[in-house]
CSV table of C-alpha atoms and ligand atoms in Angstrom, one decimal:
chain,number,residue,atom,x,y,z
A,1,MET,CA,-31.1,29.7,28.7
A,2,ASP,CA,-31.6,33.3,29.7
A,3,LYS,CA,-28.9,35.9,29.1
A,4,ILE,CA,-28.2,39.3,30.7
A,5,LEU,CA,-27.1,42.2,28.6
A,6,ILE,CA,-25.4,45.1,30.2
A,7,HIS,CA,-24.9,48.4,28.4
A,8,GLY,CA,-21.8,49.7,30.3
A,9,GLY,CA,-21.0,53.2,31.4
A,10,HIS,CA,-24.2,54.3,33.1
A,11,PRO,CA,-23.5,55.4,36.6
A,12,LEU,CA,-25.4,53.9,39.5
A,13,SER,CA,-27.1,56.0,42.1
A,14,GLY,CA,-29.8,55.5,44.7
A,15,SER,CA,-30.6,52.8,47.2
A,16,ILE,CA,-31.6,49.1,47.3
A,17,LYS,CA,-32.8,46.9,50.0
A,18,VAL,CA,-30.9,43.7,50.7
A,19,SER,CA,-32.9,40.4,50.7
A,20,GLY,CA,-32.8,37.7,53.4
A,21,SER,CA,-29.7,35.5,53.4
A,22,LYS,CA,-29.6,32.5,51.1
A,23,ASN,CA,-26.9,30.8,53.2
A,24,SER,CA,-29.0,31.3,56.4
A,25,SER,CA,-32.3,30.2,54.8
A,26,LEU,CA,-31.0,26.9,53.5
A,27,PRO,CA,-29.9,25.3,56.8
A,28,ILE,CA,-32.7,27.0,58.7
A,29,LEU,CA,-35.3,25.4,56.3
A,30,ALA,CA,-33.5,22.1,56.7
A,31,ALA,CA,-33.7,22.5,60.5
A,32,THR,CA,-37.5,22.6,60.3
A,33,LEU,CA,-37.3,18.8,59.8
A,34,LEU,CA,-36.2,18.5,63.4
A,35,THR,CA,-39.8,18.9,64.7
A,36,ARG,CA,-43.3,17.6,64.0
A,37,GLU,CA,-44.7,21.0,64.8
A,38,PRO,CA,-45.2,23.9,62.3
A,39,CYS,CA,-42.3,26.4,61.8
A,40,VAL,CA,-42.5,29.7,60.0
A,41,VAL,CA,-39.5,31.3,58.4
A,42,TYR,CA,-39.6,35.0,57.3
A,43,GLY,CA,-37.4,36.7,54.8
A,44,VAL,CA,-36.6,33.6,52.7
A,45,PRO,CA,-35.3,35.0,49.3
A,46,ASP,CA,-37.0,33.9,46.1
A,47,LEU,CA,-34.1,32.0,44.6
A,48,SER,CA,-33.7,28.7,42.8
A,49,ASP,CA,-31.6,27.4,45.7
A,50,THR,CA,-34.4,28.1,48.3
A,51,HIS,CA,-36.9,26.6,45.8
A,52,TYR,CA,-34.7,23.4,45.6
A,53,MET,CA,-34.5,23.2,49.4
A,54,LEU,CA,-38.3,23.4,49.6
A,55,GLN,CA,-38.6,20.6,47.0
A,56,ILE,CA,-36.3,18.4,49.1
A,57,LEU,CA,-38.4,19.1,52.2
A,58,MET,CA,-41.6,18.2,50.3
A,59,HIS,CA,-40.0,15.0,49.0
A,60,LEU,CA,-39.1,14.1,52.5
A,61,GLY,CA,-42.8,14.4,53.5
A,62,ALA,CA,-43.0,18.0,54.8
A,63,GLN,CA,-46.0,20.2,54.0
A,64,VAL,CA,-44.7,23.5,52.7
A,65,GLU,CA,-46.5,26.8,52.0
A,66,ARG,CA,-44.8,29.8,50.5
A,67,ALA,CA,-46.2,33.3,50.3
A,68,SER,CA,-43.6,35.8,49.0
A,69,GLY,CA,-40.8,35.6,51.6
A,70,THR,CA,-42.7,33.7,54.3
A,71,VAL,CA,-42.3,30.0,54.3
A,72,SER,CA,-44.3,27.6,56.6
A,73,VAL,CA,-43.1,24.1,57.0
A,74,THR,CA,-44.8,21.3,58.9
A,75,ALA,CA,-42.8,18.1,59.0
A,76,GLU,CA,-45.2,16.0,60.9
A,77,LYS,CA,-44.4,12.7,59.3
A,78,ILE,CA,-41.1,12.4,57.3
A,79,GLN,CA,-39.0,9.7,55.6
A,80,SER,CA,-35.3,9.9,55.5
A,81,VAL,CA,-34.2,9.2,51.9
A,82,ALA,CA,-33.3,11.9,49.5
A,83,PRO,CA,-32.2,10.5,46.1
A,84,TYR,CA,-29.9,12.0,43.5
A,85,ASP,CA,-32.7,13.4,41.4
A,86,VAL,CA,-33.9,15.5,44.3
A,87,VAL,CA,-30.5,16.7,45.6
A,88,ARG,CA,-28.3,16.9,42.5
A,89,ARG,CA,-29.0,20.6,41.7
A,90,MET,CA,-27.6,22.1,44.9
A,91,ARG,CA,-24.5,21.2,47.0
A,92,ALA,CA,-26.1,22.6,50.1
A,93,SER,CA,-28.7,19.8,50.0
A,94,VAL,CA,-26.2,18.0,52.1
A,95,CYS,CA,-27.4,20.0,55.1
A,96,VAL,CA,-30.6,17.8,55.4
A,97,LEU,CA,-28.3,15.0,56.7
A,98,GLY,CA,-27.9,16.5,60.2
A,99,PRO,CA,-31.6,17.1,60.9
A,100,LEU,CA,-32.6,13.7,59.4
A,101,LEU,CA,-30.0,11.9,61.5
A,102,GLY,CA,-31.1,13.9,64.6
A,103,ARG,CA,-34.8,13.2,64.2
A,104,CYS,CA,-35.0,9.8,62.4
A,105,LYS,CA,-31.6,8.4,63.6
A,106,GLU,CA,-30.9,7.5,60.0
A,107,ALA,CA,-30.6,9.1,56.6
A,108,THR,CA,-29.7,8.3,53.0
A,109,VAL,CA,-28.9,11.4,51.0
A,110,SER,CA,-27.3,11.2,47.6
A,111,LEU,CA,-23.9,13.0,47.2
A,112,PRO,CA,-24.5,16.2,45.2
A,113,GLY,CA,-22.4,16.4,42.0
A,114,GLY,CA,-19.1,18.2,41.3
A,115,CYS,CA,-18.6,21.9,41.6
A,116,VAL,CA,-16.6,24.3,39.6
A,117,ILE,CA,-15.2,26.2,42.6
A,118,GLY,CA,-13.1,23.1,43.4
A,119,ASP,CA,-13.3,19.8,45.2
A,120,ARG,CA,-15.8,20.1,47.9
A,121,PRO,CA,-15.4,17.2,50.3
A,122,ILE,CA,-17.7,16.5,53.2
A,123,ASP,CA,-15.3,14.4,55.3
A,124,LEU,CA,-15.6,16.7,58.3
A,125,HIS,CA,-19.4,16.4,58.3
A,126,LEU,CA,-19.2,12.6,58.3
A,127,GLN,CA,-16.5,12.5,61.0
A,128,GLY,CA,-18.7,14.6,63.1
A,129,PHE,CA,-21.7,12.2,62.7
A,130,GLU,CA,-19.3,9.3,63.5
A,131,ALA,CA,-18.2,11.0,66.7
A,132,LEU,CA,-21.9,11.3,67.7
A,133,GLY,CA,-22.1,7.5,67.3
A,134,ALA,CA,-23.4,7.1,63.8
A,135,ALA,CA,-22.2,4.5,61.3
A,136,VAL,CA,-21.4,6.2,58.0
A,137,ARG,CA,-21.2,4.5,54.6
A,138,VAL,CA,-20.9,5.9,51.1
A,139,GLU,CA,-22.5,3.5,48.7
A,140,SER,CA,-23.3,3.9,45.0
A,141,GLY,CA,-23.2,7.7,45.3
A,142,ASP,CA,-25.3,7.8,48.4
A,143,ILE,CA,-24.3,8.8,52.0
A,144,LYS,CA,-25.9,6.5,54.5
A,145,VAL,CA,-25.8,7.4,58.2
A,146,PHE,CA,-27.4,5.4,60.9
A,147,ALA,CA,-27.3,5.6,64.7
A,148,PRO,CA,-29.6,3.7,67.1
A,149,LYS,CA,-28.6,6.4,69.5
A,150,LEU,CA,-26.7,9.7,69.3
A,151,THR,CA,-24.4,10.6,72.1
A,152,GLY,CA,-22.7,14.0,72.8
A,153,ALA,CA,-19.0,14.1,71.9
A,154,VAL,CA,-16.1,16.5,71.4
A,155,ILE,CA,-15.8,17.2,67.6
A,156,ASN,CA,-13.4,19.3,65.6
A,157,MET,CA,-14.7,21.0,62.5
A,158,HIS,CA,-11.5,22.7,61.5
A,159,GLY,CA,-10.0,21.3,58.3
A,160,LYS,CA,-7.1,22.0,56.0
A,161,PHE,CA,-8.9,25.2,54.6
A,162,GLY,CA,-10.4,26.3,57.9
A,163,PRO,CA,-13.6,25.5,59.6
A,164,THR,CA,-16.5,24.1,57.6
A,165,VAL,CA,-19.7,26.2,57.6
A,166,LEU,CA,-22.3,23.6,56.6
A,167,GLY,CA,-20.3,20.9,58.5
A,168,THR,CA,-20.7,23.0,61.7
A,169,ASP,CA,-24.4,23.4,60.8
A,170,ASN,CA,-24.9,19.7,60.1
A,171,VAL,CA,-23.3,18.5,63.3
A,172,MET,CA,-25.1,21.1,65.4
A,173,MET,CA,-28.5,20.0,63.9
A,174,ALA,CA,-27.8,16.3,64.7
A,175,ALA,CA,-26.4,17.1,68.2
A,176,VAL,CA,-29.4,19.1,69.4
A,177,LEU,CA,-31.3,15.8,69.8
A,178,ALA,CA,-28.3,13.7,71.1
A,179,ASP,CA,-28.0,12.4,74.6
A,180,GLY,CA,-25.6,14.6,76.6
A,181,VAL,CA,-23.3,17.4,75.7
A,182,THR,CA,-21.5,18.0,72.4
A,183,VAL,CA,-18.7,20.4,72.1
A,184,ILE,CA,-17.8,21.6,68.6
A,185,GLU,CA,-14.2,22.9,68.5
A,186,GLY,CA,-12.9,24.8,65.5
A,187,ALA,CA,-16.4,25.8,64.7
A,188,ALA,CA,-17.3,28.1,61.8
A,189,GLN,CA,-18.1,31.6,63.1
A,190,GLU,CA,-20.1,32.8,60.2
A,191,PRO,CA,-23.2,34.9,61.0
A,192,GLU,CA,-25.3,32.2,59.2
A,193,VAL,CA,-24.1,29.7,61.8
A,194,VAL,CA,-25.3,32.0,64.5
A,195,ASP,CA,-28.6,32.5,62.8
A,196,LEU,CA,-29.2,28.8,62.6
A,197,ALA,CA,-28.3,28.4,66.3
A,198,THR,CA,-30.7,31.2,67.2
A,199,PHE,CA,-33.5,29.4,65.3
A,200,LEU,CA,-32.6,26.1,66.9
A,201,ASN,CA,-32.7,27.7,70.4
A,202,LYS,CA,-36.2,29.1,69.6
A,203,MET,CA,-37.2,25.5,68.8
A,204,GLY,CA,-36.1,24.5,72.3
A,205,ALA,CA,-32.4,23.5,71.7
A,206,LYS,CA,-29.7,24.4,74.2
A,207,ILE,CA,-26.8,25.9,72.2
A,208,GLU,CA,-24.2,28.3,73.5
A,209,GLY,CA,-21.2,29.9,71.9
A,210,ALA,CA,-22.4,30.1,68.3
A,211,GLY,CA,-20.2,32.8,66.6
A,212,THR,CA,-17.1,31.7,68.6
A,213,ARG,CA,-14.7,28.8,67.8
A,214,ARG,CA,-16.4,26.6,70.5
A,215,ILE,CA,-20.1,25.7,70.4
A,216,ILE,CA,-21.6,23.8,73.3
A,217,ILE,CA,-24.8,21.9,72.7
A,218,GLU,CA,-26.8,20.2,75.5
A,219,GLY,CA,-29.0,17.6,73.9
A,220,VAL,CA,-32.8,17.8,74.5
A,221,PRO,CA,-35.4,15.0,73.9
A,222,ALA,CA,-37.5,16.9,71.4
A,223,LEU,CA,-37.8,20.3,69.6
A,224,HIS,CA,-41.0,22.3,69.0
A,225,GLY,CA,-42.2,24.7,66.3
A,226,ALA,CA,-40.8,28.2,66.1
A,227,GLU,CA,-40.9,31.4,64.0
A,228,HIS,CA,-37.8,33.2,62.8
A,229,ARG,CA,-36.7,36.0,60.4
A,230,VAL,CA,-33.4,35.2,58.6
A,231,ILE,CA,-30.6,37.8,58.7
A,232,PRO,CA,-29.9,40.0,55.7
A,233,ASP,CA,-27.7,38.6,53.0
A,234,ARG,CA,-24.2,39.9,53.7
A,235,ILE,CA,-22.9,38.7,50.3
A,236,GLU,CA,-25.7,40.4,48.4
A,237,ALA,CA,-25.0,43.6,50.4
A,238,GLY,CA,-21.2,43.3,49.6
A,239,THR,CA,-21.9,42.7,45.9
A,240,PHE,CA,-24.0,45.9,45.7
A,241,LEU,CA,-21.3,47.9,47.6
A,242,VAL,CA,-18.7,46.7,45.0
A,243,ALA,CA,-21.2,47.6,42.2
A,244,GLY,CA,-21.3,51.1,43.7
A,245,ALA,CA,-17.4,51.1,43.9
A,246,ILE,CA,-17.2,50.1,40.3
A,247,ALA,CA,-19.9,52.2,38.7
A,248,GLY,CA,-21.5,54.3,41.3
A,249,LYS,CA,-22.0,58.0,42.0
A,250,GLU,CA,-23.5,57.2,45.4
A,251,VAL,CA,-25.1,53.9,46.2
A,252,THR,CA,-26.8,53.1,49.5
A,253,VAL,CA,-27.4,49.5,50.6
A,254,LYS,CA,-30.2,49.3,53.1
A,255,ARG,CA,-31.3,46.5,55.5
A,256,VAL,CA,-27.8,45.3,56.2
A,257,ASN,CA,-25.9,44.4,59.4
A,258,PRO,CA,-22.8,46.6,59.0
A,259,GLU,CA,-20.8,44.2,61.3
A,260,HIS,CA,-21.4,41.3,58.9
A,261,VAL,CA,-19.9,43.2,56.0
A,262,ARG,CA,-17.0,44.8,57.9
A,263,ALA,CA,-14.3,42.9,56.0
A,264,VAL,CA,-15.8,44.1,52.7
A,265,THR,CA,-16.2,47.8,53.8
A,266,ASP,CA,-12.6,47.7,55.3
A,267,ALA,CA,-11.3,46.4,51.9
A,268,LEU,CA,-13.2,49.1,50.0
A,269,THR,CA,-11.9,51.8,52.4
A,270,ARG,CA,-8.3,50.5,51.8
A,271,CYS,CA,-9.0,51.0,48.1
A,272,GLY,CA,-9.6,54.6,48.8
A,273,LEU,CA,-13.4,54.6,48.6
A,274,ALA,CA,-15.5,56.6,51.1
A,275,ILE,CA,-18.0,54.5,53.1
A,276,ASN,CA,-20.7,55.9,55.3
A,277,VAL,CA,-22.5,53.7,57.8
A,278,LYS,CA,-25.8,54.8,59.4
A,279,ASP,CA,-27.7,52.2,61.4
A,280,ASP,CA,-28.6,49.4,58.9
A,281,ALA,CA,-27.6,51.4,55.8
A,282,ILE,CA,-24.2,51.7,54.2
A,283,SER,CA,-23.4,54.2,51.4
A,284,ILE,CA,-20.5,54.1,49.1
A,285,LEU,CA,-19.2,57.3,47.4
A,286,PRO,CA,-16.6,56.5,44.8
A,287,ASN,CA,-14.1,59.3,44.1
A,288,GLY,CA,-12.5,58.4,40.8
A,289,HIS,CA,-10.6,55.2,40.4
A,290,ALA,CA,-10.2,52.8,43.3
A,291,SER,CA,-6.6,52.0,44.1
A,292,ALA,CA,-4.9,48.6,44.1
A,293,LEU,CA,-5.1,46.2,47.1
A,294,ASP,CA,-3.6,43.0,48.5
A,295,LEU,CA,-6.4,40.8,49.7
A,296,THR,CA,-6.7,37.3,51.2
A,297,THR,CA,-9.9,35.4,51.6
A,298,GLU,CA,-10.4,33.8,55.0
A,299,PRO,CA,-13.2,32.3,57.1
A,300,TYR,CA,-15.4,34.8,58.9
A,301,PRO,CA,-14.6,37.4,60.2
A,302,GLY,CA,-12.0,37.5,57.4
A,303,PHE,CA,-12.7,38.6,53.9
A,304,PRO,CA,-15.3,36.2,52.4
A,305,THR,CA,-14.5,33.9,49.6
A,306,ASP,CA,-18.0,34.6,48.3
A,307,MET,CA,-16.9,38.2,47.6
A,308,GLN,CA,-13.5,37.3,45.9
A,309,ALA,CA,-14.7,37.3,42.3
A,310,GLN,CA,-16.6,40.6,42.7
A,311,MET,CA,-13.4,42.2,44.1
A,312,CYS,CA,-11.4,40.9,41.2
A,313,ALA,CA,-13.8,42.7,38.9
A,314,LEU,CA,-13.3,46.0,40.9
A,315,LEU,CA,-9.5,45.6,41.0
A,316,SER,CA,-9.4,44.9,37.3
A,317,THR,CA,-9.9,48.7,36.8
A,318,SER,CA,-8.2,49.9,39.9
A,319,LYS,CA,-5.0,51.9,39.8
A,320,GLY,CA,-1.9,49.8,40.2
A,321,THR,CA,-1.2,46.1,40.8
A,322,SER,CA,-3.3,44.1,43.2
A,323,SER,CA,-3.0,40.6,44.5
A,324,VAL,CA,-5.9,38.4,45.6
A,325,THR,CA,-5.2,35.1,47.4
A,326,GLU,CA,-7.9,32.5,47.8
A,327,ASN,CA,-7.4,30.6,51.0
A,328,VAL,CA,-10.8,28.9,51.3
A,329,PHE,CA,-11.4,27.5,47.8
A,330,PRO,CA,-7.9,27.8,46.2
A,331,GLN,CA,-9.3,26.9,42.7
A,332,ARG,CA,-12.1,29.4,42.7
A,333,TYR,CA,-10.9,31.5,39.7
A,334,MET,CA,-13.3,30.6,36.9
A,335,HIS,CA,-14.1,34.3,36.4
A,336,VAL,CA,-10.5,35.2,35.6
A,337,ALA,CA,-10.6,33.8,32.0
A,338,GLU,CA,-13.9,35.6,31.4
A,339,LEU,CA,-12.6,38.9,32.9
A,340,LYS,CA,-9.6,38.6,30.6
A,341,ARG,CA,-11.9,38.4,27.6
A,342,MET,CA,-13.1,41.8,28.7
A,343,GLY,CA,-9.6,43.2,28.7
A,344,ALA,CA,-8.6,42.6,32.3
A,345,GLN,CA,-4.9,41.9,33.0
A,346,VAL,CA,-4.8,39.0,35.4
A,347,GLU,CA,-2.3,36.3,35.9
A,348,LEU,CA,-2.9,33.3,38.2
A,349,GLU,CA,0.0,32.1,40.3
A,350,GLY,CA,-1.3,29.1,42.3
A,351,ALA,CA,-4.1,30.4,44.5
A,352,THR,CA,-3.1,34.0,43.9
A,353,ALA,CA,-4.4,36.3,41.2
A,354,VAL,CA,-2.1,39.2,40.3
A,355,ILE,CA,-4.2,41.9,38.7
A,356,ASP,CA,-2.8,44.9,36.8
A,357,GLY,CA,-5.5,47.5,36.8
A,358,VAL,CA,-6.5,48.8,33.3
A,359,ASP,CA,-8.2,52.1,32.5
A,360,CYS,CA,-11.3,50.4,31.0
A,361,LEU,CA,-12.8,47.1,30.2
A,362,LEU,CA,-14.5,46.2,26.9
A,363,GLY,CA,-17.9,44.6,26.7
A,364,ALA,CA,-17.8,41.0,25.4
A,365,PRO,CA,-19.9,37.8,25.4
A,366,VAL,CA,-18.9,36.0,28.6
A,367,MET,CA,-20.1,32.9,30.4
A,368,ALA,CA,-21.2,32.6,34.0
A,369,SER,CA,-19.6,29.6,35.6
A,370,ASP,CA,-20.8,29.8,39.2
A,371,LEU,CA,-22.9,32.0,41.4
A,372,ARG,CA,-20.4,34.7,42.5
A,373,ALA,CA,-18.3,34.5,39.3
A,374,SER,CA,-21.4,35.4,37.4
A,375,ALA,CA,-22.1,38.4,39.7
A,376,ALA,CA,-18.5,39.6,39.0
A,377,LEU,CA,-19.1,39.5,35.3
A,378,VAL,CA,-22.2,41.6,35.6
A,379,LEU,CA,-20.3,44.1,37.8
A,380,ALA,CA,-17.5,44.3,35.3
A,381,GLY,CA,-20.1,44.9,32.5
A,382,LEU,CA,-21.4,48.0,34.4
A,383,LYS,CA,-18.2,49.7,33.8
A,384,ALA,CA,-17.1,48.2,30.5
A,385,ASP,CA,-17.4,50.1,27.2
A,386,GLY,CA,-20.1,48.7,25.0
A,387,ILE,CA,-22.3,45.6,25.7
A,388,THR,CA,-21.5,42.7,27.9
A,389,GLU,CA,-23.6,39.6,27.3
A,390,VAL,CA,-23.5,37.2,30.2
A,391,SER,CA,-24.9,33.8,29.4
A,392,ARG,CA,-25.9,30.9,31.7
A,393,VAL,CA,-27.5,33.4,34.2
A,394,TYR,CA,-29.2,30.5,36.0
A,395,HIS,CA,-26.1,30.6,38.2
A,396,ILE,CA,-27.1,34.2,39.2
A,397,ASP,CA,-30.7,33.2,39.9
A,398,ARG,CA,-29.4,30.6,42.4
A,399,GLY,CA,-28.3,33.2,44.8
A,400,TYR,CA,-29.3,36.8,43.9
A,401,GLU,CA,-33.0,37.8,44.3
A,402,HIS,CA,-33.8,40.0,41.2
A,403,LEU,CA,-30.2,41.2,40.7
A,404,ASP,CA,-31.0,42.7,37.3
A,405,GLU,CA,-34.1,44.5,38.5
A,406,LYS,CA,-32.3,45.9,41.5
A,407,LEU,CA,-29.4,47.2,39.4
A,408,SER,CA,-31.9,48.7,37.0
A,409,GLU,CA,-33.5,50.6,39.9
A,410,LEU,CA,-30.0,52.0,40.5
A,411,GLY,CA,-29.8,53.2,36.9
A,412,ALA,CA,-27.9,50.4,35.2
A,413,HIS,CA,-28.9,49.7,31.6
A,414,ILE,CA,-29.4,46.0,32.0
A,415,GLU,CA,-31.8,43.6,30.4
A,416,ARG,CA,-32.7,40.0,30.7
A,417,VAL,CA,-33.2,38.2,27.4
A,418,LYS,CA,-35.4,35.2,28.0
A,419,ALA,CA,-34.6,31.9,26.3
A,420,ALA,CA,-36.7,31.3,23.2
B,501,LIG,C1,-20.5,27.6,52.7
B,501,LIG,C2,-21.3,28.6,51.9
B,501,LIG,C3,-20.5,29.0,50.7
B,501,LIG,C4,-19.2,29.6,51.1
B,501,LIG,C5,-18.5,28.6,52.0
B,501,LIG,C6,-17.2,29.2,52.6
B,501,LIG,C7,-23.6,27.8,52.2
B,501,LIG,C8,-24.8,27.2,51.6
B,501,LIG,N1,-22.5,27.9,51.4
B,501,LIG,O1,-20.2,26.5,51.9
B,501,LIG,O2,-21.3,30.1,50.0
B,501,LIG,O3,-18.4,29.9,50.0
B,501,LIG,O4,-19.3,28.2,53.1
B,501,LIG,O5,-17.5,30.4,53.3
B,501,LIG,O6,-23.6,28.3,53.3
B,501,LIG,N2,-14.0,21.3,53.6
B,501,LIG,C9,-13.3,20.1,53.8
B,501,LIG,N3,-14.0,19.1,54.4
B,501,LIG,C10,-15.4,19.2,54.7
B,501,LIG,C11,-16.0,20.4,54.4
B,501,LIG,C12,-15.3,21.4,53.8
B,501,LIG,O7,-12.1,20.0,53.6
B,501,LIG,O8,-16.0,18.2,55.2
B,501,LIG,C13,-13.2,22.4,53.0
B,501,LIG,C14,-13.8,22.9,51.7
B,501,LIG,O9,-13.3,22.2,50.6
B,501,LIG,C15,-13.3,24.4,51.6
B,501,LIG,C16,-13.4,24.8,53.1
B,501,LIG,O10,-13.4,23.5,53.9
B,501,LIG,O11,-12.0,24.4,51.2
B,501,LIG,C17,-14.6,25.6,53.5
B,501,LIG,O12,-15.8,24.9,53.0
B,501,LIG,P1,-17.2,25.0,53.8
B,501,LIG,O13,-17.1,26.0,54.8
B,501,LIG,O14,-17.6,23.6,54.2
B,501,LIG,O15,-18.1,25.4,52.6
B,501,LIG,P2,-19.7,25.2,52.6
B,501,LIG,O16,-20.2,25.0,54.0
B,501,LIG,O17,-20.0,24.0,51.6
């Protein structure tokens, strides 16, 4: 398995361009299953997760071509069964359920395996399908959904930890081909949900209200092919802004929608960092140590859970005592033990991490446990004294396009050691 070595203490400066959004690309690629006609998606990042999604589409019978960030999919004839071997590598594979149900009126998709960021149920997705008239069974690790006919309904997607993003996507993708009107209450408002709705509307769907708590979908008999460019990845943008906050002189993140990262730039401003926004570029100008912060993760437009680990890395060396409360995935703290190996002072109290900022971290061998936790360890390594060796970097490759190369361009001393 590859490792990443970071020689800490080299200040970052310059600019990087943000890639297309992973979390937009995955459901949008799944949505291409809804039509027999060709679709073209631009800006799809080169990541193992997008690669897995294309493998799933090909398994289902779609013809796929990929040339750098442009992916063409023609799903003229498809079948509706995705077994464990095909879906096990990625939890987001569950988002083929909605389009398969919409188009084929049946689907069998194996339940993806466990996940270190906590229990990840899909009860709300399944309740949504049932409300549309589908019968749902979970049998031998497979989810089976079947509906001779889908009928519009009122569905609530708000669960114990807020609205579900992929649940909202899944129900939206099934409902576009249902008879009548579907109203999704308590819908996720994430920009990726809006991006998916925009793509579906280009395909001929009739969706209103995406980006608000109520989405209204008027079912249509069929969708057609469409072309679409996915939005920039707001989590990648946020990660580079935090990198700039941790180890930067001045770092500019280009090709970003400033509105999508507002919760992150607000948090960095509250830490005392100077942020400059100009069109689609955001610069961060650190002025010494950041200060402590009380932070709570929330569904969009709140502070994203996908940026929590990176902020913990920043707050580990900020002045004073910070508290970070994880409201979306309360167990998402695998990075804490690893940051502590680097000298961070963090105590967990339930879903809250209390962080006493230290002057400096020390490089150490650490292990990546999930995508964003891994990014946090790399960021911590940029500032740490000595060498930080991050193993299991396949987690990083799931969600960051060329993270090590982009950090190198900014002046980080970082190298990837290929597995023998
Ligand atoms: C998506 C993102 C992920 C992000 C998360 C929250 C993708 C591919 N992934 O994941 O990066 O961290 O949103 O912003 O877009 N829940 C239920 N029942 C359900 C579904 C979810 O209780 O049926 C709970 C989850 O356990 C969690 C919360 O709802 O506590 C939010 O999860 P959800 O929005 O569904 O996450 P994903 O869509 O899987």
